[in-house]
mmCIF file of C-alpha atoms and ligand atoms in Angstrom:
data_model
loop_
_atom_site.group_PDB
_atom_site.id
_atom_site.type_symbol
_atom_site.label_atom_id
_atom_site.label_comp_id
_atom_site.label_asym_id
_atom_site.label_seq_id
_atom_site.Cartn_x
_atom_site.Cartn_y
_atom_site.Cartn_z
ATOM 1 C CA MET A 288 60.328 -106.081 -23.140
ATOM 2 C CA GLN A 289 63.046 -108.617 -22.673
ATOM 3 C CA ILE A 290 63.536 -112.260 -23.465
ATOM 4 C CA LYS A 291 66.318 -114.461 -22.147
ATOM 5 C CA VAL A 292 66.589 -118.038 -23.298
ATOM 6 C CA LEU A 293 68.295 -119.419 -20.197
ATOM 7 C CA ALA A 294 68.746 -122.890 -21.649
ATOM 8 C CA SER A 295 67.481 -124.668 -24.730
ATOM 9 C CA GLY A 296 67.949 -128.259 -25.857
ATOM 10 C CA SER A 297 67.208 -131.827 -24.898
ATOM 11 C CA LYS A 298 69.033 -131.472 -21.556
ATOM 12 C CA GLY A 299 66.828 -128.657 -20.295
ATOM 13 C CA ASN A 300 64.743 -125.676 -21.351
ATOM 14 C CA ALA A 301 63.798 -122.406 -19.684
ATOM 15 C CA ILE A 302 62.796 -119.101 -21.283
ATOM 16 C CA PHE A 303 62.327 -115.869 -19.352
ATOM 17 C CA PHE A 304 60.069 -113.088 -20.638
ATOM 18 C CA GLU A 305 59.450 -109.685 -19.138
ATOM 19 C CA LEU A 306 56.537 -107.809 -20.690
ATOM 20 C CA GLY A 307 55.099 -104.643 -19.172
ATOM 21 C CA GLY A 308 56.539 -105.530 -15.772
ATOM 22 C CA THR A 309 55.140 -109.095 -15.847
ATOM 23 C CA ARG A 310 57.812 -111.749 -15.457
ATOM 24 C CA LEU A 311 57.170 -115.185 -16.853
ATOM 25 C CA LEU A 312 59.173 -118.343 -17.142
ATOM 26 C CA ILE A 313 58.225 -120.743 -19.899
ATOM 27 C CA ASP A 314 59.316 -124.225 -18.825
ATOM 28 C CA ALA A 315 61.808 -124.931 -16.074
ATOM 29 C CA GLY A 316 63.722 -127.943 -17.284
ATOM 30 C CA ILE A 317 67.015 -127.005 -15.663
ATOM 31 C CA SER A 318 67.669 -127.000 -11.925
ATOM 32 C CA ALA A 319 66.042 -124.388 -9.704
ATOM 33 C CA ARG A 320 69.526 -123.344 -8.619
ATOM 34 C CA ARG A 321 70.639 -122.716 -12.160
ATOM 35 C CA ILE A 322 67.466 -120.758 -12.932
ATOM 36 C CA GLU A 323 67.967 -118.579 -9.836
ATOM 37 C CA LYS A 324 71.598 -117.992 -10.758
ATOM 38 C CA SER A 325 70.815 -117.228 -14.416
ATOM 39 C CA LEU A 326 68.028 -114.768 -13.542
ATOM 40 C CA GLY A 327 70.359 -113.130 -11.036
ATOM 41 C CA LEU A 328 72.803 -112.305 -13.836
ATOM 42 C CA PHE A 329 70.359 -109.690 -15.100
ATOM 43 C CA GLY A 330 69.022 -108.592 -11.748
ATOM 44 C CA VAL A 331 65.872 -110.702 -11.455
ATOM 45 C CA LYS A 332 65.033 -112.750 -8.380
ATOM 46 C CA ALA A 333 63.170 -116.013 -8.913
ATOM 47 C CA SER A 334 60.696 -114.883 -6.234
ATOM 48 C CA GLU A 335 59.767 -111.998 -8.582
ATOM 49 C CA LEU A 336 58.454 -114.355 -11.255
ATOM 50 C CA ASP A 337 54.704 -114.026 -11.754
ATOM 51 C CA ALA A 338 54.251 -117.526 -13.154
ATOM 52 C CA ILE A 339 55.798 -120.600 -14.668
ATOM 53 C CA LEU A 340 54.087 -121.766 -17.868
ATOM 54 C CA VAL A 341 54.581 -125.398 -18.832
ATOM 55 C CA THR A 342 54.542 -126.570 -22.463
ATOM 56 C CA HIS A 343 54.507 -130.324 -21.732
ATOM 57 C CA GLU A 344 55.607 -132.916 -19.227
ATOM 58 C CA HIS A 345 58.894 -134.115 -20.750
ATOM 59 C CA THR A 346 61.726 -133.988 -18.232
ATOM 60 C CA ASP A 347 63.748 -131.432 -20.172
ATOM 61 C CA HIS A 348 60.870 -128.967 -19.604
ATOM 62 C CA VAL A 349 59.835 -129.677 -16.018
ATOM 63 C CA ASN A 350 62.893 -130.864 -14.095
ATOM 64 C CA GLY A 351 63.334 -127.716 -11.987
ATOM 65 C CA ILE A 352 59.675 -126.854 -11.396
ATOM 66 C CA ASP A 353 59.066 -128.744 -8.152
ATOM 67 C CA VAL A 354 61.885 -127.069 -6.222
ATOM 68 C CA LEU A 355 61.578 -123.659 -7.872
ATOM 69 C CA ALA A 356 57.812 -123.366 -7.402
ATOM 70 C CA ARG A 357 57.862 -124.587 -3.788
ATOM 71 C CA ARG A 358 60.835 -122.454 -2.772
ATOM 72 C CA HIS A 359 59.296 -119.243 -4.119
ATOM 73 C CA CYS A 360 55.545 -120.050 -3.970
ATOM 74 C CA LEU A 361 55.173 -119.565 -7.703
ATOM 75 C CA PRO A 362 51.981 -120.388 -9.593
ATOM 76 C CA VAL A 363 52.543 -123.067 -12.224
ATOM 77 C CA PHE A 364 50.245 -123.155 -15.255
ATOM 78 C CA ALA A 365 49.816 -126.383 -17.221
ATOM 79 C CA ARG A 366 47.123 -128.223 -19.147
ATOM 80 C CA PRO A 367 45.073 -130.710 -17.049
ATOM 81 C CA GLY A 368 46.539 -133.586 -19.079
ATOM 82 C CA VAL A 369 50.057 -132.370 -18.323
ATOM 83 C CA TRP A 370 49.323 -132.088 -14.588
ATOM 84 C CA ASP A 371 48.199 -135.725 -14.599
ATOM 85 C CA CYS A 372 51.695 -136.709 -15.761
ATOM 86 C CA LEU A 373 53.642 -134.627 -13.242
ATOM 87 C CA ASN A 374 54.561 -136.757 -10.240
ATOM 88 C CA PHE A 375 55.421 -133.698 -8.115
ATOM 89 C CA LYS A 376 51.895 -132.315 -8.551
ATOM 90 C CA ASP A 377 50.904 -133.086 -4.953
ATOM 91 C CA ASN A 378 54.027 -131.393 -3.555
ATOM 92 C CA LEU A 379 52.719 -128.022 -4.676
ATOM 93 C CA ALA A 380 50.212 -125.955 -2.734
ATOM 94 C CA PRO A 381 46.771 -126.043 -4.393
ATOM 95 C CA GLU A 382 46.942 -122.307 -5.170
ATOM 96 C CA CYS A 383 50.155 -122.936 -7.127
ATOM 97 C CA ARG A 384 48.578 -125.588 -9.354
ATOM 98 C CA ARG A 385 46.780 -123.741 -12.121
ATOM 99 C CA GLU A 386 45.110 -125.317 -15.098
ATOM 100 C CA ILE A 387 45.397 -123.830 -18.550
ATOM 101 C CA TYR A 388 42.574 -123.870 -21.009
ATOM 102 C CA ASP A 389 42.737 -121.667 -24.094
ATOM 103 C CA SER A 390 43.656 -118.207 -22.940
ATOM 104 C CA PHE A 391 44.125 -116.249 -19.748
ATOM 105 C CA ASP A 392 45.712 -113.043 -18.500
ATOM 106 C CA ILE A 393 48.589 -112.486 -16.122
ATOM 107 C CA GLY A 394 48.805 -108.787 -15.351
ATOM 108 C CA PRO A 395 48.663 -106.937 -18.679
ATOM 109 C CA VAL A 396 49.841 -109.967 -20.669
ATOM 110 C CA LYS A 397 47.373 -112.116 -22.570
ATOM 111 C CA ILE A 398 48.528 -115.711 -22.793
ATOM 112 C CA GLU A 399 47.198 -118.149 -25.347
ATOM 113 C CA ALA A 400 48.126 -121.813 -25.331
ATOM 114 C CA PHE A 401 47.984 -123.459 -28.754
ATOM 115 C CA GLN A 402 48.186 -127.184 -29.462
ATOM 116 C CA ILE A 403 51.324 -128.589 -31.007
ATOM 117 C CA SER A 404 52.040 -131.984 -32.548
ATOM 118 C CA HIS A 405 54.373 -133.844 -30.171
ATOM 119 C CA ASP A 406 54.427 -137.199 -28.387
ATOM 120 C CA ALA A 407 53.265 -135.875 -25.021
ATOM 121 C CA ALA A 408 49.930 -135.786 -23.141
ATOM 122 C CA ASP A 409 48.644 -132.400 -24.277
ATOM 123 C CA PRO A 410 51.582 -130.305 -25.489
ATOM 124 C CA VAL A 411 51.230 -126.604 -26.239
ATOM 125 C CA GLY A 412 53.101 -123.602 -27.491
ATOM 126 C CA PHE A 413 52.498 -120.149 -26.031
ATOM 127 C CA CYS A 414 51.565 -116.854 -27.576
ATOM 128 C CA LEU A 415 52.079 -113.821 -25.302
ATOM 129 C CA SER A 416 50.454 -110.539 -26.283
ATOM 130 C CA HIS A 417 51.085 -107.199 -24.687
ATOM 131 C CA GLN A 418 50.073 -103.751 -25.994
ATOM 132 C CA GLY A 419 50.006 -104.822 -29.618
ATOM 133 C CA SER A 420 53.215 -106.829 -29.449
ATOM 134 C CA LYS A 421 53.256 -110.601 -29.856
ATOM 135 C CA HIS A 422 55.798 -113.146 -28.659
ATOM 136 C CA VAL A 423 55.524 -116.819 -29.499
ATOM 137 C CA VAL A 424 57.224 -119.985 -28.252
ATOM 138 C CA ALA A 425 56.923 -123.136 -30.372
ATOM 139 C CA THR A 426 59.380 -125.897 -29.575
ATOM 140 C CA ASP A 427 58.994 -129.697 -29.466
ATOM 141 C CA LEU A 428 56.778 -130.193 -32.469
ATOM 142 C CA GLY A 429 56.978 -132.620 -35.338
ATOM 143 C CA LYS A 430 55.121 -130.473 -37.813
ATOM 144 C CA ALA A 431 53.621 -127.036 -38.134
ATOM 145 C CA THR A 432 49.858 -127.297 -38.120
ATOM 146 C CA LYS A 433 47.591 -124.403 -39.065
ATOM 147 C CA LYS A 434 47.308 -123.533 -35.359
ATOM 148 C CA VAL A 435 51.070 -123.110 -35.168
ATOM 149 C CA ILE A 436 51.261 -121.055 -38.378
ATOM 150 C CA ASP A 437 48.417 -118.817 -37.153
ATOM 151 C CA ALA A 438 50.109 -118.371 -33.776
ATOM 152 C CA LEU A 439 53.415 -117.368 -35.391
ATOM 153 C CA ALA A 440 51.875 -114.884 -37.829
ATOM 154 C CA TRP A 441 52.789 -111.224 -37.248
ATOM 155 C CA ALA A 442 54.903 -112.039 -34.192
ATOM 156 C CA ASP A 443 57.576 -109.661 -32.932
ATOM 157 C CA THR A 444 59.528 -112.411 -31.231
ATOM 158 C CA VAL A 445 59.578 -116.076 -32.106
ATOM 159 C CA VAL A 446 61.263 -118.942 -30.308
ATOM 160 C CA LEU A 447 61.093 -121.706 -32.877
ATOM 161 C CA GLU A 448 62.525 -125.182 -32.737
ATOM 162 C CA ALA A 449 65.382 -126.034 -35.118
ATOM 163 C CA ASN A 450 66.215 -129.376 -33.541
ATOM 164 C CA HIS A 451 68.407 -131.142 -36.025
ATOM 165 C CA ASP A 452 70.142 -131.122 -39.350
ATOM 166 C CA VAL A 453 68.470 -133.836 -41.418
ATOM 167 C CA ASP A 454 71.778 -135.274 -42.724
ATOM 168 C CA MET A 455 73.510 -135.176 -39.344
ATOM 169 C CA LEU A 456 70.590 -137.048 -37.809
ATOM 170 C CA ALA A 457 70.463 -139.599 -40.654
ATOM 171 C CA ASN A 458 74.213 -140.257 -40.479
ATOM 172 C CA GLY A 459 74.538 -139.898 -36.704
ATOM 173 C CA SER A 460 74.791 -142.482 -33.964
ATOM 174 C CA TYR A 461 71.185 -142.479 -32.728
ATOM 175 C CA PRO A 462 69.393 -145.822 -32.959
ATOM 176 C CA PHE A 463 66.909 -146.173 -35.793
ATOM 177 C CA PHE A 464 63.803 -146.001 -33.565
ATOM 178 C CA LEU A 465 64.964 -142.685 -32.105
ATOM 179 C CA LYS A 466 65.780 -141.199 -35.529
ATOM 180 C CA LYS A 467 62.316 -142.266 -36.649
ATOM 181 C CA ARG A 468 60.668 -140.697 -33.599
ATOM 182 C CA ILE A 469 62.528 -137.395 -34.044
ATOM 183 C CA ARG A 470 61.595 -137.187 -37.748
ATOM 184 C CA SER A 471 57.962 -138.154 -37.150
ATOM 185 C CA SER A 472 55.043 -135.712 -37.111
ATOM 186 C CA VAL A 473 55.058 -135.880 -33.287
ATOM 187 C CA GLY A 474 58.834 -135.480 -32.976
ATOM 188 C CA HIS A 475 60.983 -132.430 -33.596
ATOM 189 C CA LEU A 476 61.433 -129.824 -36.350
ATOM 190 C CA SER A 477 64.617 -129.846 -38.424
ATOM 191 C CA ASN A 478 66.554 -126.729 -39.393
ATOM 192 C CA LEU A 479 64.948 -126.860 -42.820
ATOM 193 C CA ASP A 480 61.468 -127.306 -41.315
ATOM 194 C CA ALA A 481 62.072 -124.172 -39.232
ATOM 195 C CA ALA A 482 63.296 -122.291 -42.312
ATOM 196 C CA ARG A 483 60.228 -123.271 -44.329
ATOM 197 C CA ILE A 484 57.896 -122.210 -41.515
ATOM 198 C CA LEU A 485 59.627 -118.837 -41.135
ATOM 199 C CA GLY A 486 59.473 -118.408 -44.905
ATOM 200 C CA SER A 487 55.752 -119.112 -45.044
ATOM 201 C CA ILE A 488 54.337 -117.048 -42.186
ATOM 202 C CA SER A 489 53.015 -113.498 -42.376
ATOM 203 C CA ARG A 490 55.735 -111.273 -40.957
ATOM 204 C CA ARG A 491 56.097 -107.830 -39.479
ATOM 205 C CA PRO A 492 58.905 -105.624 -40.883
ATOM 206 C CA SER A 493 61.309 -107.017 -38.307
ATOM 207 C CA MET A 494 61.018 -110.234 -36.363
ATOM 208 C CA GLN A 495 63.431 -111.520 -33.724
ATOM 209 C CA VAL A 496 63.827 -115.265 -34.143
ATOM 210 C CA PHE A 497 65.484 -117.577 -31.648
ATOM 211 C CA LEU A 498 66.380 -120.950 -33.126
ATOM 212 C CA ALA A 499 65.754 -123.285 -30.224
ATOM 213 C CA HIS A 500 65.934 -126.815 -28.826
ATOM 214 C CA LEU A 501 69.011 -127.622 -30.923
ATOM 215 C CA SER A 502 70.278 -131.167 -30.619
ATOM 216 C CA GLN A 503 73.834 -131.278 -29.316
ATOM 217 C CA GLU A 504 74.328 -134.535 -31.176
ATOM 218 C CA ASN A 505 72.667 -133.757 -34.506
ATOM 219 C CA ASN A 506 73.012 -130.014 -34.941
ATOM 220 C CA HIS A 507 75.199 -127.000 -34.360
ATOM 221 C CA PRO A 508 74.161 -123.369 -33.731
ATOM 222 C CA ASP A 509 76.136 -122.157 -36.781
ATOM 223 C CA LEU A 510 74.629 -124.810 -39.028
ATOM 224 C CA ALA A 511 71.064 -124.101 -37.860
ATOM 225 C CA GLU A 512 71.558 -120.387 -38.493
ATOM 226 C CA LYS A 513 73.198 -120.957 -41.896
ATOM 227 C CA THR A 514 70.423 -123.297 -43.079
ATOM 228 C CA VAL A 515 67.668 -120.877 -42.079
ATOM 229 C CA ARG A 516 69.531 -117.792 -43.333
ATOM 230 C CA GLU A 517 70.266 -119.280 -46.769
ATOM 231 C CA PHE A 518 66.715 -120.536 -47.208
ATOM 232 C CA LEU A 519 65.255 -117.110 -46.368
ATOM 233 C CA LEU A 520 67.819 -115.247 -48.501
ATOM 234 C CA ASN A 521 66.836 -117.443 -51.445
ATOM 235 C CA GLN A 522 63.261 -116.316 -50.892
ATOM 236 C CA GLY A 523 64.346 -112.687 -51.130
ATOM 237 C CA CYS A 524 64.050 -112.054 -47.393
ATOM 238 C CA ASP A 525 66.441 -109.419 -46.032
ATOM 239 C CA VAL A 526 67.883 -111.517 -43.203
ATOM 240 C CA GLY A 527 69.344 -109.265 -40.536
ATOM 241 C CA HIS A 528 66.589 -106.671 -41.011
ATOM 242 C CA GLU A 529 63.314 -108.430 -41.745
ATOM 243 C CA VAL A 530 64.288 -111.493 -39.765
ATOM 244 C CA ILE A 531 66.960 -111.271 -37.085
ATOM 245 C CA LEU A 532 68.280 -114.700 -36.152
ATOM 246 C CA HIS A 533 69.564 -115.558 -32.686
ATOM 247 C CA PRO A 534 71.162 -118.854 -31.725
ATOM 248 C CA THR A 535 70.273 -120.527 -28.422
ATOM 249 C CA TYR A 536 72.384 -122.882 -26.360
ATOM 250 C CA GLN A 537 72.175 -125.637 -23.802
ATOM 251 C CA ASN A 538 74.653 -123.981 -21.462
ATOM 252 C CA GLN A 539 74.654 -120.309 -22.388
ATOM 253 C CA ILE A 540 72.043 -117.557 -22.179
ATOM 254 C CA SER A 541 70.904 -115.724 -25.292
ATOM 255 C CA GLY A 542 68.537 -112.822 -25.310
ATOM 256 C CA TYR A 543 67.095 -109.655 -26.730
ATOM 257 C CA SER A 544 65.551 -106.594 -25.152
ATOM 258 C CA GLU A 545 64.020 -103.310 -26.272
HETATM 259 ZN ZN1 ZN B 233 62.120 -130.928 -25.211
HETATM 260 ZN ZN1 ZN B 234 59.297 -132.945 -25.657
#
């Protein structure tokens, strides 16, 4: 199993998973060229991807899909409501346009899409299961609903949004309407929100956690990690063993493999 967060943040998102030989890309919000180059760094060709899974239609999640999918004839999976918002939909061959309902299989990997609370047409997170292991991506959500908590429970790997530090956002330069949108229940999770979620879910003895979609304006990887670590330590969690925290970046790859 390996995960590589190729890019994470409001300027573009792409997460690569390899599970039992199946190679998946969750979102392709950076350029096709950059995705090809990034995958190449660990010996994967974009043409070897089995699918691109799309969480929602915001530009930072879909920007590279048109070129990448056409160039390599890759199937793209998205909710019908998301497809309706993608203006490159008709550029793709019909066999590349796949609609997601609740769950489906790609090779030996079971993929479940779960609803998240975000200001998009029909946004989802993804839960990937393979031979008893579970890997979950939940970014771009304003609050953790029961569906999200259930999806995250007992996961081996979690990519969870820690978008902003509440004080940095409050005191930062964003206009009021944008601050309000980010803090709303259809906006983005703060570092503390992420910490509380991680503290409340049922956990396996060790869980790899990638803190994702960090704002470059209202957060910092060290601050996100510190906030989550201190919250969990206060709860008696052995951070570093029970929960292993990984930062993610807009312009740098982070990953884990076993
Ligand atoms: Zn986003
Ligand atoms: Zn979004």
